[in-house]
């Protein structure tokens, strides 16, 4: 297997099962596959592996397309836009697989298996008790035609298994992990068609990649053991084998698999909390990939800086604090009008008409999420909630200070610099003793945007 793509013919894909909202681990996989294609002016395919019909309601397919579009990932071929290699839903491709099943059976490389779930469970239990790795023992591999006919007559619906040689080794180059070697005897004959006629993942996934011209497959390292089986299928059918690269797992900051306890775990969660897609792009692109540029990048620059050789083998740790850093960078990359367009749906008319741009200009450096903007809108245009540290900053300040503050503010006509200069002269206070009580009284906090910009609001 070799890298036979060039800057013009690389074709990668993202092939999710639409059984839930797009998890951040799968979102990163989609992003890396997309960046690889865009970095070489190649083609990116979206394909839906929807053979698990009970767990693939239309709502999840719709959500998947919406979430990828929000994320900024586009595709050249897919279920919603077609292409030269469709259809792009696996359930619409079932007739395509029949010829390949027949080809494998004719060549003696696949056979019907009548073992029940109980039979297989019992076999695995015996193997485990003997200290062996569970694998199918091949009991149906050499059934006679008469024995198969008898089972069919009894109403038994077989699966179809791929016949793996009992000896030999398969070497699999991996773009991330390097060359790996698999003893064929350890793999065991595996199911390529279920008893209900639907294709197993090993089979349909590999066939679709070959028929769609995919020559680069980037996916999670949980697929490492699937890859040798899929290569054997493609070799048996004389179909092209893509290059494979398996991405290390995405973990929480505590080193455990990413889950709800780590906060948002899907793109939809982050979108609902007000994160900008550019922030998520910048963060996920760096989880397991090294960029020489350390600052905020747009999607074009992220693609230009992406290289397969820069993918790390180490597990990546998702950290909400780091995501918030990139969120802040993303907010600061926008102009004031774009910031307001992002915030407006979340502010519920808290900012008076005509004050939108001045509010954004004053508060944007202290806004990470829309909740921050809502808080500052209430502090500017309503009665601010007094924080404990703000109350402490006010306690002990003489009544004369506040009287002077009010008088000088009126005299200065709201001009912050004139006001604070006059108040300094009138009160004798300067520095922290002057500014901290003012900030606390005006905003209810002892930190935040520049008071000169906040005062007019």
XYZ file of C-alpha atoms in Angstrom, residues 15-17 47-53 87-97 194 199-209 212:
34
model
C -18.436 8.195 7.021
C -20.403 8.503 10.273
C -23.324 6.433 11.495
C -21.105 9.223 3.357
C -23.744 7.988 5.799
C -23.431 4.481 7.180
C -27.068 4.069 8.145
C -27.540 0.302 8.115
C -28.493 0.358 11.801
C -31.961 1.606 10.935
C -25.735 6.961 -3.657
C -24.162 8.211 -0.422
C -26.414 6.461 2.076
C -25.424 2.874 2.708
C -29.007 1.608 2.790
C -29.384 2.853 -0.792
C -26.290 0.888 -1.848
C -27.399 -2.602 -0.791
C -27.790 -3.939 -4.378
C -24.178 -2.936 -5.122
C -22.867 -5.341 -2.496
C -25.783 -10.265 8.722
C -23.918 -5.597 5.302
C -21.537 -5.644 8.249
C -19.315 -2.614 8.828
C -16.133 -4.408 7.744
C -17.570 -5.122 4.323
C -19.677 -2.124 3.289
C -17.206 0.418 4.606
C -14.333 -1.071 2.615
C -16.346 -1.614 -0.567
C -17.699 1.927 -0.503
C -14.232 3.418 -0.073
C -15.926 5.909 -4.446
